[in-house]
PDB file of C-alpha atoms in Angstrom:
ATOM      1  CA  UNK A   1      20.074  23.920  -4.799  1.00 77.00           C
ATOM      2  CA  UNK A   2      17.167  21.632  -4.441  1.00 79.00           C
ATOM      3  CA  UNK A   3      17.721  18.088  -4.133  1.00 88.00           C
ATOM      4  CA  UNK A   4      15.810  15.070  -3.503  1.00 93.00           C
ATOM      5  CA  UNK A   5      16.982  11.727  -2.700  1.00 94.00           C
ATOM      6  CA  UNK A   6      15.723   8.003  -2.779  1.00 95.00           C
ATOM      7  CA  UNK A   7      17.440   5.134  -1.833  1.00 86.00           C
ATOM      8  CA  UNK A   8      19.886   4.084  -4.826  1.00 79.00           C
ATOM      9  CA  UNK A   9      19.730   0.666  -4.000  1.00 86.00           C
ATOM     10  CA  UNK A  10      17.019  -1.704  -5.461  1.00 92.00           C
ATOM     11  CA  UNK A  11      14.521  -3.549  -2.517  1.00 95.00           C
ATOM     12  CA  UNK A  12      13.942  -6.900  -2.953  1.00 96.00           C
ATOM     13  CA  UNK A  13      11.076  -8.174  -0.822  1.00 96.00           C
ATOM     14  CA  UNK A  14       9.481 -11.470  -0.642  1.00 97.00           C
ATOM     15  CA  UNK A  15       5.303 -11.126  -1.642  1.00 97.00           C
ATOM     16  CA  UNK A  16       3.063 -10.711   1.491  1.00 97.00           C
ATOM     17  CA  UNK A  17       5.640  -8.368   3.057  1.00 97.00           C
ATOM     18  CA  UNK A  18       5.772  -4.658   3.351  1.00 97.00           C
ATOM     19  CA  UNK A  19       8.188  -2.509   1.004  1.00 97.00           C
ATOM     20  CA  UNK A  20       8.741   0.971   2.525  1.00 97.00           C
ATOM     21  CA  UNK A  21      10.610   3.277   0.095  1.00 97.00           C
ATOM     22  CA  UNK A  22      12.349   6.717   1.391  1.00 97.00           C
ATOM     23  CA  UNK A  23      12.138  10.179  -0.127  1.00 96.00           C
ATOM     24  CA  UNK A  24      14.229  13.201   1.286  1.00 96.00           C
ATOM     25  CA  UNK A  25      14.876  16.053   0.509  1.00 94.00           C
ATOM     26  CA  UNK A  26      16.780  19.321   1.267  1.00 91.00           C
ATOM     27  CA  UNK A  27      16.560  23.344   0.581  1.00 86.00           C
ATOM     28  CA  UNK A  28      12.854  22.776  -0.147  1.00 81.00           C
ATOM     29  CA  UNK A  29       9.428  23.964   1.337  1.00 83.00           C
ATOM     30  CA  UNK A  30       7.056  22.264  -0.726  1.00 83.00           C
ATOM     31  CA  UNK A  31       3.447  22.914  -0.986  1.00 82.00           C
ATOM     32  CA  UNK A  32       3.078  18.858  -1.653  1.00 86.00           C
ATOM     33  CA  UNK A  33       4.632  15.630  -2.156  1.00 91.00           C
ATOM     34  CA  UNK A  34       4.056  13.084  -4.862  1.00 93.00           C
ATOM     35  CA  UNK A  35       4.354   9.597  -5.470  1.00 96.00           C
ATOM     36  CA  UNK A  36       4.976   7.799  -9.591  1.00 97.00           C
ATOM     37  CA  UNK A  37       5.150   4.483 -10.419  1.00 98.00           C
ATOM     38  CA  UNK A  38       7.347   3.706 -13.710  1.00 97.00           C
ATOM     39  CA  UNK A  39       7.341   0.433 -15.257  1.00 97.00           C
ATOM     40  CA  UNK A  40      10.095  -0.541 -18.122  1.00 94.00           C
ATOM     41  CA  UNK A  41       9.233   1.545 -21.256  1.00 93.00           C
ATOM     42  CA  UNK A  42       6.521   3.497 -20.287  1.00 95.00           C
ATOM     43  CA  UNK A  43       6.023   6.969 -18.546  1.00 96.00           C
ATOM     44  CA  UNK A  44       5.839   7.361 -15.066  1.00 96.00           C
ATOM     45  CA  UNK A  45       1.514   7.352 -13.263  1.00 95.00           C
ATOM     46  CA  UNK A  46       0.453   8.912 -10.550  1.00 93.00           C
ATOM     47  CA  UNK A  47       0.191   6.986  -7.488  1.00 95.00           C
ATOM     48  CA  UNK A  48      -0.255   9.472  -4.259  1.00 94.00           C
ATOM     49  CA  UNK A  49      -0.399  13.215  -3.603  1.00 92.00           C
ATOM     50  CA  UNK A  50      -0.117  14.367   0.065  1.00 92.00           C
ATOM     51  CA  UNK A  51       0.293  18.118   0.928  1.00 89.00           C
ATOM     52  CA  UNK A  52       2.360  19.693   3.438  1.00 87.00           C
ATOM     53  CA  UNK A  53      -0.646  20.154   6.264  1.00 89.00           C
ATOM     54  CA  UNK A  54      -1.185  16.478   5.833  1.00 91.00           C
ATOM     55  CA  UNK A  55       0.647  13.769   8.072  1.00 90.00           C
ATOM     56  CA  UNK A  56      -0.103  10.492   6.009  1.00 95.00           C
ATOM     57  CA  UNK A  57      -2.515   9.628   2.998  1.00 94.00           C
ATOM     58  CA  UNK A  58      -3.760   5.965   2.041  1.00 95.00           C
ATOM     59  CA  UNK A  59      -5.409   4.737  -1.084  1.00 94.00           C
ATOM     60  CA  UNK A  60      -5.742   0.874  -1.024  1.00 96.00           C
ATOM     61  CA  UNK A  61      -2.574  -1.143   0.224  1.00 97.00           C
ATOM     62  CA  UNK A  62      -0.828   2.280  -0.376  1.00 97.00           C
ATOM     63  CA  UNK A  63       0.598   4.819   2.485  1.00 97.00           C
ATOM     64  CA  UNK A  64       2.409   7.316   2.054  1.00 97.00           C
ATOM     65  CA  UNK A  65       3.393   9.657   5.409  1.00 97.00           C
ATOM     66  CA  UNK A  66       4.972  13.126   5.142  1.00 94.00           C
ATOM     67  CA  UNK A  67       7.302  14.890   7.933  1.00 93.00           C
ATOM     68  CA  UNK A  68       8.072  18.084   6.875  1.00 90.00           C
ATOM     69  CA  UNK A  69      10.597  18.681   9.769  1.00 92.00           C
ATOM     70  CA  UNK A  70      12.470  15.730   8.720  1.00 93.00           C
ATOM     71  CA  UNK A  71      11.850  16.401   5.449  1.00 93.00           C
ATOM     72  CA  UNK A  72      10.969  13.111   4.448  1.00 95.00           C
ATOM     73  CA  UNK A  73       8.439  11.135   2.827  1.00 96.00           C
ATOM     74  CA  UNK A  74       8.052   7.634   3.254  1.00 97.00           C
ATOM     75  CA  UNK A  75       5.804   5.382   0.680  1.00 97.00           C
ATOM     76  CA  UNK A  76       4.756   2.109   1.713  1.00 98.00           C
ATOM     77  CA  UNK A  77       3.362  -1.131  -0.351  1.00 98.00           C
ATOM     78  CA  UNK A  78       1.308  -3.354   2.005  1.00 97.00           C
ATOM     79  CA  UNK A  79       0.653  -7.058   1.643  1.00 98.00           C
ATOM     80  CA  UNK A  80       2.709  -6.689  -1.747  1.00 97.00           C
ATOM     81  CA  UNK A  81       2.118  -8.455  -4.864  1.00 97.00           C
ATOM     82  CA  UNK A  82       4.895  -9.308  -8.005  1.00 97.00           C
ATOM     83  CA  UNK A  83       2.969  -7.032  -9.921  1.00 98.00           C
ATOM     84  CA  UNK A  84       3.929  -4.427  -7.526  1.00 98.00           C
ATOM     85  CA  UNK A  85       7.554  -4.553  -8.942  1.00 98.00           C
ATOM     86  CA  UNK A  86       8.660  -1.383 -10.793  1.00 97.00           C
ATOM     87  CA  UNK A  87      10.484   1.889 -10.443  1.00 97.00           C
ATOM     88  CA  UNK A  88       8.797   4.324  -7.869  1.00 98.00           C
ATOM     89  CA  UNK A  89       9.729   8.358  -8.306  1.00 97.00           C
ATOM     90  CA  UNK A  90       9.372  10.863  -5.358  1.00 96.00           C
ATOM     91  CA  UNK A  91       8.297  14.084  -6.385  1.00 94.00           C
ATOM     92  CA  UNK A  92       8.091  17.632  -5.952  1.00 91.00           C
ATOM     93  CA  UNK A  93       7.000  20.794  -7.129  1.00 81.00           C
ATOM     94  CA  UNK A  94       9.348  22.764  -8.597  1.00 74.00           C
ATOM     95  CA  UNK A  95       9.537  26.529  -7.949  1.00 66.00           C
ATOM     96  CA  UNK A  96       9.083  29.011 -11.150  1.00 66.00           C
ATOM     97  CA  UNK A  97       8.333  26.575 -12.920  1.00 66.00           C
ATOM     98  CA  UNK A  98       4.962  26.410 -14.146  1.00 67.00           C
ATOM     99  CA  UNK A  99       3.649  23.120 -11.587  1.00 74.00           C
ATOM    100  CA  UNK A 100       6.136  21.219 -13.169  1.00 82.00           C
ATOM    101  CA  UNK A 101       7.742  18.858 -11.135  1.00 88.00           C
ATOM    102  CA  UNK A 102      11.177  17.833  -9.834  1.00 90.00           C
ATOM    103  CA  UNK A 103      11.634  14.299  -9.352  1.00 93.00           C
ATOM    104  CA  UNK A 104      13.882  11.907  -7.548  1.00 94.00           C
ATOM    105  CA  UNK A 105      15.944   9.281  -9.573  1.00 95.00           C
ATOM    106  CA  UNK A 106      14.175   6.631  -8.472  1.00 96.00           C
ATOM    107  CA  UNK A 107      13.588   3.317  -6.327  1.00 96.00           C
ATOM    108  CA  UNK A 108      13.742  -0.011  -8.169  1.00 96.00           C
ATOM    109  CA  UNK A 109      11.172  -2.749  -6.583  1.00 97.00           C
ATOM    110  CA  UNK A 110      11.027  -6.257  -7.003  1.00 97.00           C
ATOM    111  CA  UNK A 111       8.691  -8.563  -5.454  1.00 97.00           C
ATOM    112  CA  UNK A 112       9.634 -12.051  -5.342  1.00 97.00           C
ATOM    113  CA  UNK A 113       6.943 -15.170  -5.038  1.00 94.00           C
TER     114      UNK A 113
ATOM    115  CA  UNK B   1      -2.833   6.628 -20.302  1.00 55.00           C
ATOM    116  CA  UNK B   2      -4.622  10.028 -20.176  1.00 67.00           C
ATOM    117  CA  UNK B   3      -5.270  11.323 -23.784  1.00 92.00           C
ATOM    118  CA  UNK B   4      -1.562  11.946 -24.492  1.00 96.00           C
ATOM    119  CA  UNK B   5       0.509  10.355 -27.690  1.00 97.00           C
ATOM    120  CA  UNK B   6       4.001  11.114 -28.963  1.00 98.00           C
ATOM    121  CA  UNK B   7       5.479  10.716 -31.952  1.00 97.00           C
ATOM    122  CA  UNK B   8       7.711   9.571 -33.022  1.00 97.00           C
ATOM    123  CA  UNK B   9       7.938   6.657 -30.502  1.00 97.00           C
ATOM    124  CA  UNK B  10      11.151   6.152 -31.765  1.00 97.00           C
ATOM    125  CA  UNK B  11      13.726   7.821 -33.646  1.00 98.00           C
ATOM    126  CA  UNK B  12      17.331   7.216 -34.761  1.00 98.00           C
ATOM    127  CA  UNK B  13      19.260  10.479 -36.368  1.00 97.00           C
ATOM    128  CA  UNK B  14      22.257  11.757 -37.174  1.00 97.00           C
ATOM    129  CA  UNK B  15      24.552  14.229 -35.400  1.00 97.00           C
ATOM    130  CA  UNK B  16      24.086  17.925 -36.839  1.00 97.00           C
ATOM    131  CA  UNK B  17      20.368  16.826 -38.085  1.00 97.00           C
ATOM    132  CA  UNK B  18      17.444  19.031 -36.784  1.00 96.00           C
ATOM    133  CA  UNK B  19      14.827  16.668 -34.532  1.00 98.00           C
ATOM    134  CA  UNK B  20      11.452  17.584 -34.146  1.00 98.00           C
ATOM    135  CA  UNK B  21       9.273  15.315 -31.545  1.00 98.00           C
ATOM    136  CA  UNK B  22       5.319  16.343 -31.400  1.00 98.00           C
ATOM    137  CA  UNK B  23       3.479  15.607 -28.199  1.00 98.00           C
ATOM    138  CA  UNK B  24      -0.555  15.727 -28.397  1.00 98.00           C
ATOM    139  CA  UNK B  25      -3.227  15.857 -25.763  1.00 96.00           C
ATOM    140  CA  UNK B  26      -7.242  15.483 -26.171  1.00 95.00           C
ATOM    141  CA  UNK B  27      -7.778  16.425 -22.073  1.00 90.00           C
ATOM    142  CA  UNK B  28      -7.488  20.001 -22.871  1.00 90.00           C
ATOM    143  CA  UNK B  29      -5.001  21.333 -19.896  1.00 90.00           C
ATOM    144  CA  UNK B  30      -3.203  23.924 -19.468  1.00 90.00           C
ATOM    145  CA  UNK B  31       0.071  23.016 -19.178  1.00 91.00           C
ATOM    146  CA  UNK B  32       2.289  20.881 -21.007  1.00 94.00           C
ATOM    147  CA  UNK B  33       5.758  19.987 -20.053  1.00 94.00           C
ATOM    148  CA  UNK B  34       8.629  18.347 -21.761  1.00 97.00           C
ATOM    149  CA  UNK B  35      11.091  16.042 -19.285  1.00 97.00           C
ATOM    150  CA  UNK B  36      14.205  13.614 -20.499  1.00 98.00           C
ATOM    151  CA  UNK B  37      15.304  10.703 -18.568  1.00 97.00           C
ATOM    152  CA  UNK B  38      18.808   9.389 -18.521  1.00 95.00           C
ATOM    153  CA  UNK B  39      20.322   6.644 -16.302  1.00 89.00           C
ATOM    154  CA  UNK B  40      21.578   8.196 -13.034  1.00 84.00           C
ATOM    155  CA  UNK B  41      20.038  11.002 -13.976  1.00 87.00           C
ATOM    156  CA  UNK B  42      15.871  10.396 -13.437  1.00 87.00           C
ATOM    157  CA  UNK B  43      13.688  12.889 -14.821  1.00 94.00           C
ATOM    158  CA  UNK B  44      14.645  16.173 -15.868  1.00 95.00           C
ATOM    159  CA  UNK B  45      12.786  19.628 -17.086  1.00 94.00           C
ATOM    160  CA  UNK B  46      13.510  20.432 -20.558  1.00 96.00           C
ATOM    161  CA  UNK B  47      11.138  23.432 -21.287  1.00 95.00           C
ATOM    162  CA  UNK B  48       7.214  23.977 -20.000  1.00 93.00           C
ATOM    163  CA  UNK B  49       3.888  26.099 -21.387  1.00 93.00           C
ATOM    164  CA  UNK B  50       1.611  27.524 -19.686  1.00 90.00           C
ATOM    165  CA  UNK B  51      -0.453  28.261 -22.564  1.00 90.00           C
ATOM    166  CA  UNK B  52      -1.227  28.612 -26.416  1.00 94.00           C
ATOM    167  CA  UNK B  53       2.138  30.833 -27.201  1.00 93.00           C
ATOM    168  CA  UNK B  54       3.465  30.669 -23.569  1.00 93.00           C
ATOM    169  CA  UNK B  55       6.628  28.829 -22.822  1.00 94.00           C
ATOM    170  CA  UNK B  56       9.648  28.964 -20.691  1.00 92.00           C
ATOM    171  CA  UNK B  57      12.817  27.179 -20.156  1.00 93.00           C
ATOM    172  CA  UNK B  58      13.102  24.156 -17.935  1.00 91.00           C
ATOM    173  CA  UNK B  59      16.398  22.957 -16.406  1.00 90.00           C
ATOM    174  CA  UNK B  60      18.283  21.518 -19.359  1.00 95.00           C
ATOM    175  CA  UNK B  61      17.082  23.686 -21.611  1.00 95.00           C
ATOM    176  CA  UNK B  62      20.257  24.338 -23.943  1.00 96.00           C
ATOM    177  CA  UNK B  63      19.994  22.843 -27.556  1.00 96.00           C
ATOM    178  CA  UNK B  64      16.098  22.495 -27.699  1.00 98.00           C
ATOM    179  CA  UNK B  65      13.140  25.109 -28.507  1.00 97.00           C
ATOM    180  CA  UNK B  66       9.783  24.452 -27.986  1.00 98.00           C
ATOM    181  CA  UNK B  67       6.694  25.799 -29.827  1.00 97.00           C
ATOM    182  CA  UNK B  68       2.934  25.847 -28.574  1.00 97.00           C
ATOM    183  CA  UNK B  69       0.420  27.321 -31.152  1.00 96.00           C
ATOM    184  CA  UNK B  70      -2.622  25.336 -30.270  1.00 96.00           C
ATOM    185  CA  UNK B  71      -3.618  24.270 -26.899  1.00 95.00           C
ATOM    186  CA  UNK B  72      -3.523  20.512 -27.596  1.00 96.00           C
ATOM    187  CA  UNK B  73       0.095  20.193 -29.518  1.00 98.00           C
ATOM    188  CA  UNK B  74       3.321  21.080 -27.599  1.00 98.00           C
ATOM    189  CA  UNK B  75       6.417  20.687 -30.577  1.00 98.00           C
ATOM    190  CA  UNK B  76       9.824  20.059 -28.836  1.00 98.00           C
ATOM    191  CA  UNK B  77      12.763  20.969 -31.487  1.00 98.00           C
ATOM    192  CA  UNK B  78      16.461  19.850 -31.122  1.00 97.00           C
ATOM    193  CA  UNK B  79      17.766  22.567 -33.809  1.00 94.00           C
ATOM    194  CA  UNK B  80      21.025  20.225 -34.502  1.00 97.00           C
ATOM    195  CA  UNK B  81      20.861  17.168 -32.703  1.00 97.00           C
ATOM    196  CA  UNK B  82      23.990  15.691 -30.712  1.00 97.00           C
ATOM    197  CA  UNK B  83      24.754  13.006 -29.346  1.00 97.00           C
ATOM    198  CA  UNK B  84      24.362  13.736 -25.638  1.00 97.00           C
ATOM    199  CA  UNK B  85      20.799  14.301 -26.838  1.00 98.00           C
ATOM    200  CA  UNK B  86      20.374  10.653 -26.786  1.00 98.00           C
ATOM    201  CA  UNK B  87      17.410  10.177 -24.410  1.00 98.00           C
ATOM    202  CA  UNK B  88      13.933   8.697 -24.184  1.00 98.00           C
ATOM    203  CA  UNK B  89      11.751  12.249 -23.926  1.00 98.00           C
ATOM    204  CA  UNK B  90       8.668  12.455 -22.118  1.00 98.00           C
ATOM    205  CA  UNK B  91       5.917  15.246 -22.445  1.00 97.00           C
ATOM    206  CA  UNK B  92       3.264  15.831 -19.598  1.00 95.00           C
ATOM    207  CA  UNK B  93       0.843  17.891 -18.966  1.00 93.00           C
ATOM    208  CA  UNK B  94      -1.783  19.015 -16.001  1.00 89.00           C
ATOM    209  CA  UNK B  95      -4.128  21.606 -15.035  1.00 81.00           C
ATOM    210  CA  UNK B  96      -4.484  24.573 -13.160  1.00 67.00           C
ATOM    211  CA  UNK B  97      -3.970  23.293  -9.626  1.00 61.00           C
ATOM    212  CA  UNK B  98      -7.302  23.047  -7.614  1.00 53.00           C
ATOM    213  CA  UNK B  99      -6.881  21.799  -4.544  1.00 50.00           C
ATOM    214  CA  UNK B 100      -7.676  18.486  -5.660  1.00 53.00           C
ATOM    215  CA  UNK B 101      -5.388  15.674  -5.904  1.00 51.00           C
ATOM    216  CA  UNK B 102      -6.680  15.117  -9.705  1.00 53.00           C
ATOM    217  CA  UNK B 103      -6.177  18.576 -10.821  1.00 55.00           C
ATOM    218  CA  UNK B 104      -2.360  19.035  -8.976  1.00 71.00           C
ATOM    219  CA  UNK B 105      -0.919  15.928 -10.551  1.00 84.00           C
ATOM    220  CA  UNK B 106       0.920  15.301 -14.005  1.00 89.00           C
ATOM    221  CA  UNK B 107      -0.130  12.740 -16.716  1.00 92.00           C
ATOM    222  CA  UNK B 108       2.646  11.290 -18.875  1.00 95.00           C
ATOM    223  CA  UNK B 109       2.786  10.110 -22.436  1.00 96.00           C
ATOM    224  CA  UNK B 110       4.335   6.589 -23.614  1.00 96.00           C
ATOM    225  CA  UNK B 111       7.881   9.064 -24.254  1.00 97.00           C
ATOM    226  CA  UNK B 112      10.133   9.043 -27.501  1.00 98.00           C
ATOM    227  CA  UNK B 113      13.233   6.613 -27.547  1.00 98.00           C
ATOM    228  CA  UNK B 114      15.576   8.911 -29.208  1.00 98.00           C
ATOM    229  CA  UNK B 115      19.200   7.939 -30.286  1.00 98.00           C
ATOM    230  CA  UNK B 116      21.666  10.568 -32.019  1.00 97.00           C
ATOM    231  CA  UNK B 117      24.757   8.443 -33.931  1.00 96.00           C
TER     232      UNK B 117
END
């Protein structure tokens, strides 16, 4: 079955530095990739959306790189800020499934002063 | 938050009772999507539409029906609620995919807090 994985474990990182967050996942061929952030109570927004031809897509301090032989995705926060601290959700498309979207659990930030 | 609302935004009911949460959009798309999430579990596909009348069955679809007769109301209906139905619900939605980041991407509501006793 499909499965996607993100690291369990909460990152702590101290502000300035950068936080690089793992996706992976197996028995997949996805069309794209797609990054969520989720703070406490509310639903999860769209951070990043890279597709399976692409190697890496950047929007601000964000990166997110894509390796479909590894089947991996890696999401990284540059020069990060406390406000940066929340939950971040891989994601993928799902198949038969109308575009919806099957997610990872989750990776917990925090970014310390 | 793109045009979506939920309601209730919170709910507290009784085992057996029959649960009906409404989720509303004003972006007009296509698709709209219900998802739980539960601790150790992340997000998980309840039941989608693809359109006014249109809907299949998501992952964890046992114990809930859905219902879609206009294009900006998807009704998600927990016929006789239990208490593994204890949840905090979230309904989506997006468009026909485009090629274009905006158009392949979901938009979340604020979710329902439900709790089953």
């Amino acid at each position: 079955s499909q499965k996607i994985e993100q690291n369990s474990e909460a990152l702590n990182i101290q502000e300035g530095k950068t936080a690089t967050l793992t996706c992976n996942y197996t028995n997949y061929s996805p069309a794209y990739l797609q990054w969520y952030r989720q703070d406490p109570g509310r639903g999860p927004v769209f951070l990043l959306l890279i597709r399976e031809n692409e190697k890496e897509k950047r929007k601000e301090r964000l990166k997110v790189t894509f390796d479909t032989t590894l089947k991996q995705s890696l999401f990284h926060i540059t020069a990060s800020q406390p406000a940066d601290s929340a939950t971040y959700l891989c994601a993928l498309d799902m198949s038969n499934s109308g575009y919806a979207l099957n997610f990872g659990k989750g990776t917990s930030l925090l970014v310390t002063p | 938050d793109a045009g979506i609302t939920q309601s209730p935004r919170h709910k507290v009911t009784e085992t057996g009772t029959p649960v009906t949460l409404r989720c509303h959009q004003t972006e007009n798309h296509r698709y709209m999507y219900w998802y739980r999430q539960d601790p150790g579990h992340g997000l998980r596909l309840i039941h989608y539409s693809y359109g006014v009348k249109d809907t299949d069955k998501g992952e964890v679809s046992d114990g809930y029906s859905v219902s879609r007769s206009k294009t900006e109301d998807f009704l998600l209906t927990l016929e006789s609620a239990t208490s593994s139905q204890t949840s905090v619900y979230f309904c989506a939605i997006s468009d026909l995919p485009g090629g274009d980041a905006s158009t392949d991407t979901q938009y979340f509501g604020p979710g329902t807090r439900l709790t089953v006793l």
